[in-house]
mmCIF file of N, CA and C in Angstrom:
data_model
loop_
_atom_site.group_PDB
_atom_site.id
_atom_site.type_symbol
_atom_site.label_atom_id
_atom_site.label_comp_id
_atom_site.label_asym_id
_atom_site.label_seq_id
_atom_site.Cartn_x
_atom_site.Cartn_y
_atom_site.Cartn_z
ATOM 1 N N UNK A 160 78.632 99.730 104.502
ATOM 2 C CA UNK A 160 78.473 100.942 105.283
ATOM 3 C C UNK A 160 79.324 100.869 106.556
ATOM 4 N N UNK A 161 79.250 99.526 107.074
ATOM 5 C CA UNK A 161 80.340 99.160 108.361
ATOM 6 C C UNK A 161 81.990 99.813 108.085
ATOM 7 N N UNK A 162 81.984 99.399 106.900
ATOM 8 C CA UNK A 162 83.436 99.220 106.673
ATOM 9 C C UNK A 162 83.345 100.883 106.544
ATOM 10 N N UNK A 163 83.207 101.808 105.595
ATOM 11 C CA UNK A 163 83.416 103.183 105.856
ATOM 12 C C UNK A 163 83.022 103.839 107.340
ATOM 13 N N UNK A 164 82.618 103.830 107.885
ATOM 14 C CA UNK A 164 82.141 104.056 109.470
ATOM 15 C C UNK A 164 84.032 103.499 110.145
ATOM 16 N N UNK A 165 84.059 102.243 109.770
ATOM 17 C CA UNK A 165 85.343 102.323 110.762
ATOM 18 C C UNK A 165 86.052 103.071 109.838
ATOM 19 N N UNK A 166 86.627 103.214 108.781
ATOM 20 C CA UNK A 166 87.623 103.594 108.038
ATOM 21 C C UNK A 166 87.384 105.034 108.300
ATOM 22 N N UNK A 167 86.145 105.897 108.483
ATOM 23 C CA UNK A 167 86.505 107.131 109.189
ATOM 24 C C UNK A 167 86.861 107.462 110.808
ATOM 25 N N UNK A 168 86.080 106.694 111.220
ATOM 26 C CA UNK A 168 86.979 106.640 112.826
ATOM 27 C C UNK A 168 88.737 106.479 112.744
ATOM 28 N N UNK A 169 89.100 105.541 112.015
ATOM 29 C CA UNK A 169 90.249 105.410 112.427
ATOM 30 C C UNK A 169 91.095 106.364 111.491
ATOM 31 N N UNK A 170 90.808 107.070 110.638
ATOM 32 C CA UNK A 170 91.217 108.731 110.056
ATOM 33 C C UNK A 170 91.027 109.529 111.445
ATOM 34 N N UNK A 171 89.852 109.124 111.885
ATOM 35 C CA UNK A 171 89.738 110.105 112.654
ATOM 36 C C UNK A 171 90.828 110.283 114.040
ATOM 37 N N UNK A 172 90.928 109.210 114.559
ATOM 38 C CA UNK A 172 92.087 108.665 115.471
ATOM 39 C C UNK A 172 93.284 109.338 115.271
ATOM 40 N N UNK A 173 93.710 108.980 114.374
ATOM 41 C CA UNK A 173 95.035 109.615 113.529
ATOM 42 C C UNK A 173 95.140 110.304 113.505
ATOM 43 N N UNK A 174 93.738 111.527 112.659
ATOM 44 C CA UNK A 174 94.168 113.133 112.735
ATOM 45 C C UNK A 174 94.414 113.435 114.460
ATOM 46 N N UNK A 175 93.759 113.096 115.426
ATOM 47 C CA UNK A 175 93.521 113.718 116.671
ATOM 48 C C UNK A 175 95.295 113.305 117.171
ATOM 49 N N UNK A 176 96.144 112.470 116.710
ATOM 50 C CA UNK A 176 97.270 112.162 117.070
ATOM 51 C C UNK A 176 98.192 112.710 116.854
ATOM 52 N N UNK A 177 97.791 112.880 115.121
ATOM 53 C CA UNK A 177 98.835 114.049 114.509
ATOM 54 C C UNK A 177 98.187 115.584 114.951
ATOM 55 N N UNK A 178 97.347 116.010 115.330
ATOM 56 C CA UNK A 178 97.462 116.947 115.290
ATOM 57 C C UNK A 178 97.670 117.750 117.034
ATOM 58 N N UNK A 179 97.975 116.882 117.482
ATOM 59 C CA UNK A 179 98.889 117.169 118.761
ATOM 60 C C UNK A 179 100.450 117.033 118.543
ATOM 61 N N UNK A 180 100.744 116.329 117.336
ATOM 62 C CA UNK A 180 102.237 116.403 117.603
ATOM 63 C C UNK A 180 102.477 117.490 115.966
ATOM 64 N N UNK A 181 102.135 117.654 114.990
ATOM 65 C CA UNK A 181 102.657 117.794 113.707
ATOM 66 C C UNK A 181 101.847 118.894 112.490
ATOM 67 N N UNK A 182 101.458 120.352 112.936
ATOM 68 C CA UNK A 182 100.644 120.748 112.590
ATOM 69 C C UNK A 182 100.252 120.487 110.840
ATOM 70 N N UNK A 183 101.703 120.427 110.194
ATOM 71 C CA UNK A 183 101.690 120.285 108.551
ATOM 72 C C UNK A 183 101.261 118.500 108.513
ATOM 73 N N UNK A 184 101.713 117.760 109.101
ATOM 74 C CA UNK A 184 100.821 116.637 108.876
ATOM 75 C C UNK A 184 99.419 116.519 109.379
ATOM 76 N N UNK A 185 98.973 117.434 110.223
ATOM 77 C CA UNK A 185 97.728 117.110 110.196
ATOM 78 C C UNK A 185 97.015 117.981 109.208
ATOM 79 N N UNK A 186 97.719 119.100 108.700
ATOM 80 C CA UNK A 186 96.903 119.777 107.360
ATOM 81 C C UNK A 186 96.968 118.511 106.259
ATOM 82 N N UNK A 187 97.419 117.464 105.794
ATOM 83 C CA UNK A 187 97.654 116.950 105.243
ATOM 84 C C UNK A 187 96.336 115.561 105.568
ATOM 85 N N UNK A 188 96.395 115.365 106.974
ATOM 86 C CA UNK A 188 95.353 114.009 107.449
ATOM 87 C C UNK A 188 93.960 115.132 107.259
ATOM 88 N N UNK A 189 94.276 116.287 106.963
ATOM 89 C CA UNK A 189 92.752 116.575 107.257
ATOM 90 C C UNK A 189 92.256 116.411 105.823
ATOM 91 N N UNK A 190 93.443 116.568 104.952
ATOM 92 C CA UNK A 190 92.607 116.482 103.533
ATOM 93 C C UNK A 190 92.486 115.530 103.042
ATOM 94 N N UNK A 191 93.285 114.556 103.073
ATOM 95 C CA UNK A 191 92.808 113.299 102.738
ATOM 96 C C UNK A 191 91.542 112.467 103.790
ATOM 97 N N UNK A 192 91.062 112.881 104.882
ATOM 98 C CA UNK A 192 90.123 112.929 105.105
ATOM 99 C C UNK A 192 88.754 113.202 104.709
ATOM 100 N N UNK A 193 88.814 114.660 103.980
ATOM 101 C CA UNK A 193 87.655 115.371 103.382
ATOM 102 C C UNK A 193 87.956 114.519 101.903
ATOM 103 N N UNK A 194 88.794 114.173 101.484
ATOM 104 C CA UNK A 194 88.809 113.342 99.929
ATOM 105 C C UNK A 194 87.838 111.921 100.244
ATOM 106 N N UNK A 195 88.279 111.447 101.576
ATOM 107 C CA UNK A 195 88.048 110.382 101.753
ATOM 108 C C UNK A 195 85.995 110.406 102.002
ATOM 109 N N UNK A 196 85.891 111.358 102.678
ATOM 110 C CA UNK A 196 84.351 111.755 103.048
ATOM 111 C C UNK A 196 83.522 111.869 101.346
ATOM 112 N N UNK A 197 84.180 112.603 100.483
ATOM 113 C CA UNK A 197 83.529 112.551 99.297
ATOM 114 C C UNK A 197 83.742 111.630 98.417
ATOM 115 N N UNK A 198 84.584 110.585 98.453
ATOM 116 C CA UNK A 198 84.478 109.341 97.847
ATOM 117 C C UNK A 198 83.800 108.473 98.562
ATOM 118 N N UNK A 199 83.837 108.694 99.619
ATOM 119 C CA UNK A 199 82.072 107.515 99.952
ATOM 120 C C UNK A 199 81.009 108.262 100.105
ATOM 121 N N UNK A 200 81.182 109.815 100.334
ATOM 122 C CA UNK A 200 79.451 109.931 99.456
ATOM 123 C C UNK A 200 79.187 109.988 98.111
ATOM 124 N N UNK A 201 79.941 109.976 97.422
ATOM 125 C CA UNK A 201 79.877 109.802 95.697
ATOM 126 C C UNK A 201 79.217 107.962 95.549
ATOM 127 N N UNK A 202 79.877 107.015 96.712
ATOM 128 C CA UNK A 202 79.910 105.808 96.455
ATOM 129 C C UNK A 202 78.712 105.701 96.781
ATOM 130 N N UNK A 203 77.872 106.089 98.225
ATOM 131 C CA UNK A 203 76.625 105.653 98.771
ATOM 132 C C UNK A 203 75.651 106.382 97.814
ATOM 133 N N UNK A 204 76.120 107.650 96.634
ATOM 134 C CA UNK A 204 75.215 107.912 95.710
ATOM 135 C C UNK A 204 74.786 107.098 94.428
ATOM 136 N N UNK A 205 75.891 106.472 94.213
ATOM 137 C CA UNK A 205 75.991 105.720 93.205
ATOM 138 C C UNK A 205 75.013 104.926 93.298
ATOM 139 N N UNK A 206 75.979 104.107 94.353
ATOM 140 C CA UNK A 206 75.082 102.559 94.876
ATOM 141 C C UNK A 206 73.086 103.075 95.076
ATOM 142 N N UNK A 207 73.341 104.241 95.942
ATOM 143 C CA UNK A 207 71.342 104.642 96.008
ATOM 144 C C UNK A 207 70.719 104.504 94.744
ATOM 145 N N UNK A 208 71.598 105.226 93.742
ATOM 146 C CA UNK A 208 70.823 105.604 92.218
ATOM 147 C C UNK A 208 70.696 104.033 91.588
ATOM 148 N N UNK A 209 71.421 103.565 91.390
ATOM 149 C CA UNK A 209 71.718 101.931 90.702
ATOM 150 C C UNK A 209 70.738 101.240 91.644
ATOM 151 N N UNK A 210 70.330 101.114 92.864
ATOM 152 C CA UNK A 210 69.776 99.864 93.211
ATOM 153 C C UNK A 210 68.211 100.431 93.812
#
């Protein structure tokens, strides 16, 4: 759970960087962001149901 917690902060970092300098790259950090948000709630569902 640690490890996704940082791995969205530091998406998060990034978008706030790009999206002061690069509006089409941050359309881009924002979606692989939201990909990234539903592959670890798919994962923390998994893992709930299995254990």
């Amino acid at each position: 759970m640690t490890a996704c917690a940082l791995v969205y902060v530091a998406v998060g970092a990034l978008a706030r960087t790009v999206l002061e300098t690069r509006p089409s790259a941050a359309r881009t950090v924002t979606r692989a962001s939201g990909a990234m948000m539903i592959a670890i709630g798919k994962f923390l569902l998994v893992e709930r149901l299995a254990g």
